[in-house]
Amino acid sequence: MADAKTSTSKKQRRSVPSGQLHIQATFNNTIITFSDKKGNVIASSSAGACGFRGSKKGTAYAAQVAAEKAAEIAKTYGLHSVDVFVKGVGLGRDTAIRALNNFDITVDSIKDVTGVPHGGVRPRKARRG
């Protein structure tokens, strides 16, 4: 019982003036995550969480709506500036960053962290015949 008491009293709003924005843009979905400088998640949203289904999740508009929803929650923490990390090749890469202008969140830097294969997968065995 004492543990439950301490966890509820510990819950307080942190002030996070600057943080990170991670955008994972695939062809099927776009995931937006705001975090502090250490990487602890403040707010996150995705196109699927905003009610888009099927092929509509991969659109640029769905990424914009997801970014606006996550930015709204992040602003309650006092977030003013972010470093943006973009991963993936989807349509929502640019649109998600542009959506931040409506919330007065300044973008300090934009970095592409898309994985690049070097070596690739193991090739198929040679055909017999």
mmCIF file of C-alpha atoms in Angstrom:
data_model
loop_
_atom_site.group_PDB
_atom_site.id
_atom_site.type_symbol
_atom_site.label_atom_id
_atom_site.label_comp_id
_atom_site.label_asym_id
_atom_site.label_seq_id
_atom_site.Cartn_x
_atom_site.Cartn_y
_atom_site.Cartn_z
ATOM 1 C CA MET A 1 0.000 0.000 0.000
ATOM 2 C CA ALA A 2 2.851 2.418 0.779
ATOM 3 C CA ASP A 3 4.306 1.932 -2.724
ATOM 4 C CA ALA A 4 1.087 3.050 -4.382
ATOM 5 C CA LYS A 5 1.047 6.190 -2.256
ATOM 6 C CA THR A 6 4.570 7.234 -3.235
ATOM 7 C CA SER A 7 3.971 6.720 -6.956
ATOM 8 C CA THR A 8 0.901 8.983 -6.969
ATOM 9 C CA SER A 9 2.600 11.766 -5.012
ATOM 10 C CA LYS A 10 5.639 11.575 -7.319
ATOM 11 C CA LYS A 11 3.506 12.290 -10.419
ATOM 12 C CA GLN A 12 4.057 15.936 -11.302
ATOM 13 C CA ARG A 13 4.370 17.939 -14.488
ATOM 14 C CA ARG A 14 7.980 18.311 -15.596
ATOM 15 C CA SER A 15 9.081 21.345 -17.538
ATOM 16 C CA VAL A 16 10.941 20.348 -20.693
ATOM 17 C CA PRO A 17 11.979 23.480 -22.648
ATOM 18 C CA SER A 18 13.958 21.616 -25.337
ATOM 19 C CA GLY A 19 13.817 18.034 -26.521
ATOM 20 C CA GLN A 20 13.851 15.647 -29.447
ATOM 21 C CA LEU A 21 11.294 14.756 -32.100
ATOM 22 C CA HIS A 22 11.557 11.312 -33.660
ATOM 23 C CA ILE A 23 9.621 10.701 -36.883
ATOM 24 C CA GLN A 24 9.410 7.158 -38.209
ATOM 25 C CA ALA A 25 7.852 7.383 -41.662
ATOM 26 C CA THR A 26 7.121 4.103 -43.417
ATOM 27 C CA PHE A 27 4.872 3.487 -46.404
ATOM 28 C CA ASN A 28 2.204 2.065 -44.100
ATOM 29 C CA ASN A 29 2.262 4.409 -41.091
ATOM 30 C CA THR A 30 3.956 7.434 -39.520
ATOM 31 C CA ILE A 31 4.932 7.436 -35.834
ATOM 32 C CA ILE A 32 5.692 10.754 -34.101
ATOM 33 C CA THR A 33 7.467 10.757 -30.719
ATOM 34 C CA PHE A 34 8.484 13.750 -28.600
ATOM 35 C CA SER A 35 11.116 13.098 -25.941
ATOM 36 C CA ASP A 36 13.425 15.040 -23.654
ATOM 37 C CA LYS A 37 17.175 15.301 -24.309
ATOM 38 C CA LYS A 38 17.823 11.984 -22.534
ATOM 39 C CA GLY A 39 15.264 10.127 -24.647
ATOM 40 C CA ASN A 40 12.424 9.789 -22.129
ATOM 41 C CA VAL A 41 9.137 9.941 -24.038
ATOM 42 C CA ILE A 42 6.906 12.967 -23.381
ATOM 43 C CA ALA A 43 4.239 12.470 -26.037
ATOM 44 C CA SER A 44 3.689 10.196 -29.002
ATOM 45 C CA SER A 45 1.113 9.645 -31.690
ATOM 46 C CA SER A 46 0.728 7.825 -34.967
ATOM 47 C CA ALA A 47 -1.489 7.959 -38.020
ATOM 48 C CA GLY A 48 -3.224 4.791 -36.851
ATOM 49 C CA ALA A 49 -3.874 6.261 -33.401
ATOM 50 C CA CYS A 50 -5.532 9.286 -35.050
ATOM 51 C CA GLY A 51 -8.187 7.098 -36.636
ATOM 52 C CA PHE A 52 -6.693 6.509 -40.079
ATOM 53 C CA ARG A 53 -7.011 2.961 -41.369
ATOM 54 C CA GLY A 54 -5.503 0.977 -44.203
ATOM 55 C CA SER A 55 -3.669 2.786 -46.984
ATOM 56 C CA LYS A 56 -4.703 6.212 -45.599
ATOM 57 C CA LYS A 57 -2.226 5.758 -42.714
ATOM 58 C CA GLY A 58 0.709 6.199 -45.069
ATOM 59 C CA THR A 59 -0.424 9.575 -46.438
ATOM 60 C CA ALA A 60 1.169 12.949 -45.740
ATOM 61 C CA TYR A 61 -2.084 14.313 -44.292
ATOM 62 C CA ALA A 62 -2.237 11.495 -41.733
ATOM 63 C CA ALA A 63 1.326 12.323 -40.665
ATOM 64 C CA GLN A 64 0.361 15.993 -40.254
ATOM 65 C CA VAL A 65 -2.616 15.124 -38.038
ATOM 66 C CA ALA A 66 -0.468 12.774 -35.936
ATOM 67 C CA ALA A 67 2.236 15.453 -35.516
ATOM 68 C CA GLU A 68 -0.348 18.046 -34.456
ATOM 69 C CA LYS A 69 -1.849 15.682 -31.894
ATOM 70 C CA ALA A 70 1.550 14.839 -30.372
ATOM 71 C CA ALA A 71 2.690 18.499 -30.447
ATOM 72 C CA GLU A 72 -0.434 19.558 -28.561
ATOM 73 C CA ILE A 73 0.449 17.193 -25.706
ATOM 74 C CA ALA A 74 4.140 18.184 -25.821
ATOM 75 C CA LYS A 75 3.280 21.884 -25.497
ATOM 76 C CA THR A 76 1.692 21.194 -22.102
ATOM 77 C CA TYR A 77 5.196 20.256 -20.905
ATOM 78 C CA GLY A 78 6.531 23.640 -22.033
ATOM 79 C CA LEU A 79 8.408 22.339 -25.078
ATOM 80 C CA HIS A 80 9.782 25.193 -27.226
ATOM 81 C CA SER A 81 12.603 23.760 -29.360
ATOM 82 C CA VAL A 82 13.351 20.326 -30.774
ATOM 83 C CA ASP A 83 16.048 18.437 -32.630
ATOM 84 C CA VAL A 84 14.336 16.358 -35.328
ATOM 85 C CA PHE A 85 15.407 12.796 -36.170
ATOM 86 C CA VAL A 86 13.752 11.378 -39.296
ATOM 87 C CA LYS A 87 13.802 7.657 -40.046
ATOM 88 C CA GLY A 88 12.244 5.980 -43.046
ATOM 89 C CA VAL A 89 11.111 6.750 -46.575
ATOM 90 C CA GLY A 90 7.382 7.482 -46.155
ATOM 91 C CA LEU A 91 5.318 10.436 -47.361
ATOM 92 C CA GLY A 92 5.029 12.038 -43.921
ATOM 93 C CA ARG A 93 8.669 13.061 -43.477
ATOM 94 C CA ASP A 94 8.397 16.759 -44.382
ATOM 95 C CA THR A 95 4.755 17.275 -43.490
ATOM 96 C CA ALA A 96 5.248 16.268 -39.868
ATOM 97 C CA ILE A 97 8.014 18.858 -39.438
ATOM 98 C CA ARG A 98 5.952 21.592 -41.123
ATOM 99 C CA ALA A 99 3.049 20.896 -38.762
ATOM 100 C CA LEU A 100 5.177 22.161 -35.844
ATOM 101 C CA ASN A 101 4.976 25.754 -37.111
ATOM 102 C CA ASN A 102 1.370 25.997 -35.901
ATOM 103 C CA PHE A 103 2.495 25.231 -32.329
ATOM 104 C CA ASP A 104 5.446 27.666 -32.106
ATOM 105 C CA ILE A 105 7.966 24.859 -31.704
ATOM 106 C CA THR A 106 11.288 25.833 -33.268
ATOM 107 C CA VAL A 107 13.332 23.224 -35.114
ATOM 108 C CA ASP A 108 17.015 23.414 -34.126
ATOM 109 C CA SER A 109 18.313 20.665 -36.402
ATOM 110 C CA ILE A 110 17.057 17.956 -38.737
ATOM 111 C CA LYS A 111 18.962 14.680 -38.993
ATOM 112 C CA ASP A 112 18.177 11.684 -41.186
ATOM 113 C CA VAL A 113 18.809 8.459 -39.268
ATOM 114 C CA THR A 114 17.398 6.049 -41.842
ATOM 115 C CA GLY A 115 19.176 2.704 -41.697
ATOM 116 C CA VAL A 116 21.380 1.891 -44.674
ATOM 117 C CA PRO A 117 22.153 -1.757 -45.380
ATOM 118 C CA HIS A 118 25.817 -2.556 -45.907
ATOM 119 C CA GLY A 119 26.358 -6.165 -46.895
ATOM 120 C CA GLY A 120 22.704 -7.039 -47.295
ATOM 121 C CA VAL A 121 20.989 -10.364 -46.831
ATOM 122 C CA ARG A 122 22.462 -13.743 -47.682
ATOM 123 C CA PRO A 123 21.931 -14.619 -51.365
ATOM 124 C CA ARG A 124 19.889 -17.597 -52.479
ATOM 125 C CA LYS A 125 21.637 -20.879 -53.151
ATOM 126 C CA ALA A 126 22.702 -21.487 -56.771
ATOM 127 C CA ARG A 127 20.265 -23.240 -59.091
ATOM 128 C CA ARG A 128 20.975 -26.841 -59.961
ATOM 129 C CA GLY A 129 20.371 -28.103 -63.405
#
